[in-house]
Amino acid sequence: MDELNLLRQAQRQHQHHLVVRGLGEEIDLEIGPGDDPSFSSAALVDVTSTHDPAVVPADDHKSLLIHCSQPSTDGQPQPTPPQVEEHEGLLRLPGQTKKKKKVVKKWREEWADTYKWAYVAVHDNTSRIFCTVCKEYGRKHRRNPYGNEGSRNMQMSALEEHNNSLLHKEALRLQTASKENAQPLEIERPVYVKALSKTAASILESILKRGPHEAEFIQSIQEVVHSLEPVLVKNSQHVQILERLLEPERCFIFRVPWVDDRGEAHVNRGFRVQFNQALGPCRGGLRFHPSMTLSIAKFLAFEQTLKNALSQYKLGGAAGGSDFDPKGKSESEIMRFCQSFMDELYRYLGPDQDFPAEDVGVGPREMGYLFGQYRRLSGHFQGNFTGPKIFWSGSSFRTEATGYGLVFFARVVLADMNKELKGLRCVISGSGKIAMHVLEKLLSCEAIPVTVSDSKGYLLDAEGFDYMKYSVLRNIKAQQRSLKEYLKSYPNAKYIDDAKPWSEKCDVAFPCASQNEIDQADALAIINSGCHVLIECSNMPCTAQAVDILRTAKVVVAPAKATAAGGVAVGELELNPEFSLMQWSVEDFENKIQDAVKQTYDRSIKAAQDYGIMKENPESLVHGANICAFLNIAQAMTDQGCV
């Protein structure tokens, strides 16, 4: 029975009317018989219990209440039995005449929100007001501020506090995420897909049919197929190569059970996608994040395959991880999870097969635990994670190489535009390791970085960060504190909640947060901010619609496949037994990164020009990087036959 029929039936059976309250009207908060007709021994029927409360318009500050009989387990209303005992101020026996203190408050917006998600049900022979989201009544979570746990007054007050509690908000977040995951994802195709040749379009259509719900993976291949259109037209043999390339060689999905510090068992899902090994053993990161799915693992592995193919040190590509969230977990919980994760993954790793590396949520601590369990299970010390000289803990230069390489790449792009990085305003999203290294190197290049961000908003220092401010930021992040702590040291700065930094005036943008962080509105904001160059730091930071807008505005976009050249080069050099970063000076280290960046840039531009895309075209870097990487893989796949 839908909600509208439920309302009509309740009105018809009990001849009660809807009570509509306005802001400021006095109400009796006592639950039970009283002067206020909106509260009685009958139950409240929640008219929004089957929907996410977030869909109610924010400006609707009225609450709709209706009296009806108590709902039963089979969904049909049942009369409330007269013998039900009153408890906690909800119901009383008909003959009970005990007078209760009447509590009156002004009707407020918070109460309207409370009634939108509250409903009444019987628990332990007592009618209680429950939360629609987490199915618990108010006192289950937070103490009633108006009385002790044994008192009978004002459950709605407890529920009001519950509505603002962290537990309720977390339950609401999980419910929203569950609904989003349960619905099929609609893949919106960018405008440029319509212009594809018949052959390229058929390849894309086959991917859409094979995995219509793998949104991130489909999005990642759209740009590549678009870039490769002139290659496919010129050489029809590459069509079959591309069809094989777009199907991963191996995908592993496995269960990861672990026990927390309270002795409670949990289970997460683990992923590893070995996308292509035509050029050598796989190399790719492990990501621990609640959003991790097979689609994201495939997209990351595909991007890593092209990154490695674009570099001069050839390796295959892989990626993986788990939907485990290390935030808020103790050291022992993280260790137990990593050990359970490696119990399954270790059999697919090896010096000639797969080298895992760090990614979001996986740092030196997690890599150490993973390697320890791998060594225990495999029975030998191979150091397959980042190389035999660096062992398990990760190179101290690895993230620096990636962050520095991004800035060096921006400098090369600007040099071809007869500009220099010095004095340019730069906007950075994210505040992780790579973002902080980007900020550090921008300062040494005398640029003016003005923002960093986190999941709750962004920090703006309009005067620009300097080395002293950078040190403060680094200490805040090391202690895992909020970016708002920066305002205590520099009150002239601003922290903007629930916003992204793309509307701030800038010349160069560095998106370092996550995939699809720049949507259509953000792309328009970037254009209006005066930005001319966007350096992709994270994988696929722009949605397909945002990419189309940036192309139209002729914003130069440097793709992550090419900009990550510094980190890729150092990571692959670590695998060389004769290589040791510890013998390098800082100058040698930076020179090596700059050489890798310049070579990657030149190879990308040349590949684009070979297929008629000139350097002046703002799409030349994107198309050239995709073409160059694909041709390297295609040659190896052709030589090795159909395997």
GROMACS .gro file of C-alpha atoms in nm, residues 13 55 75 109 131 136 142 144 186 195 317 333 342 354 356 369 427 441 459 527 577 581 597 612:
model
   24
   13GLN     CA    1  -1.103   0.486   0.988
   55VAL     CA    2   1.466   1.461  -0.029
   75GLY     CA    3   0.145  -0.380   0.742
  109GLU     CA    4   1.262   2.390   1.239
  131CYS     CA    5   1.418   0.672   1.406
  136GLU     CA    6   1.625   0.282   1.725
  142ARG     CA    7   2.213   0.961   2.380
  144ASN     CA    8   1.782   1.244   2.762
  186GLU     CA    9   2.319   0.566  -1.563
  195ALA     CA   10   3.140   1.177  -3.354
  317GLY     CA   11   4.953  -0.233  -1.505
  333GLU     CA   12   4.296  -0.347   1.382
  342MET     CA   13   4.737  -1.063   0.228
  354ASP     CA   14   5.273  -0.834  -0.967
  356PRO     CA   15   5.181  -0.375  -0.523
  369TYR     CA   16   5.202  -0.502   0.761
  427VAL     CA   17   4.474   2.623  -0.667
  441LYS     CA   18   5.759   2.233  -0.489
  459LEU     CA   19   4.125   2.629   0.316
  527ILE     CA   20   3.694   2.881  -1.654
  577PRO     CA   21   6.880  -0.440  -0.823
  581LEU     CA   22   6.824   0.617  -0.428
  597VAL     CA   23   5.888   1.441  -1.734
  612GLY     CA   24   4.760   1.527  -3.729
   0.00000   0.00000   0.00000
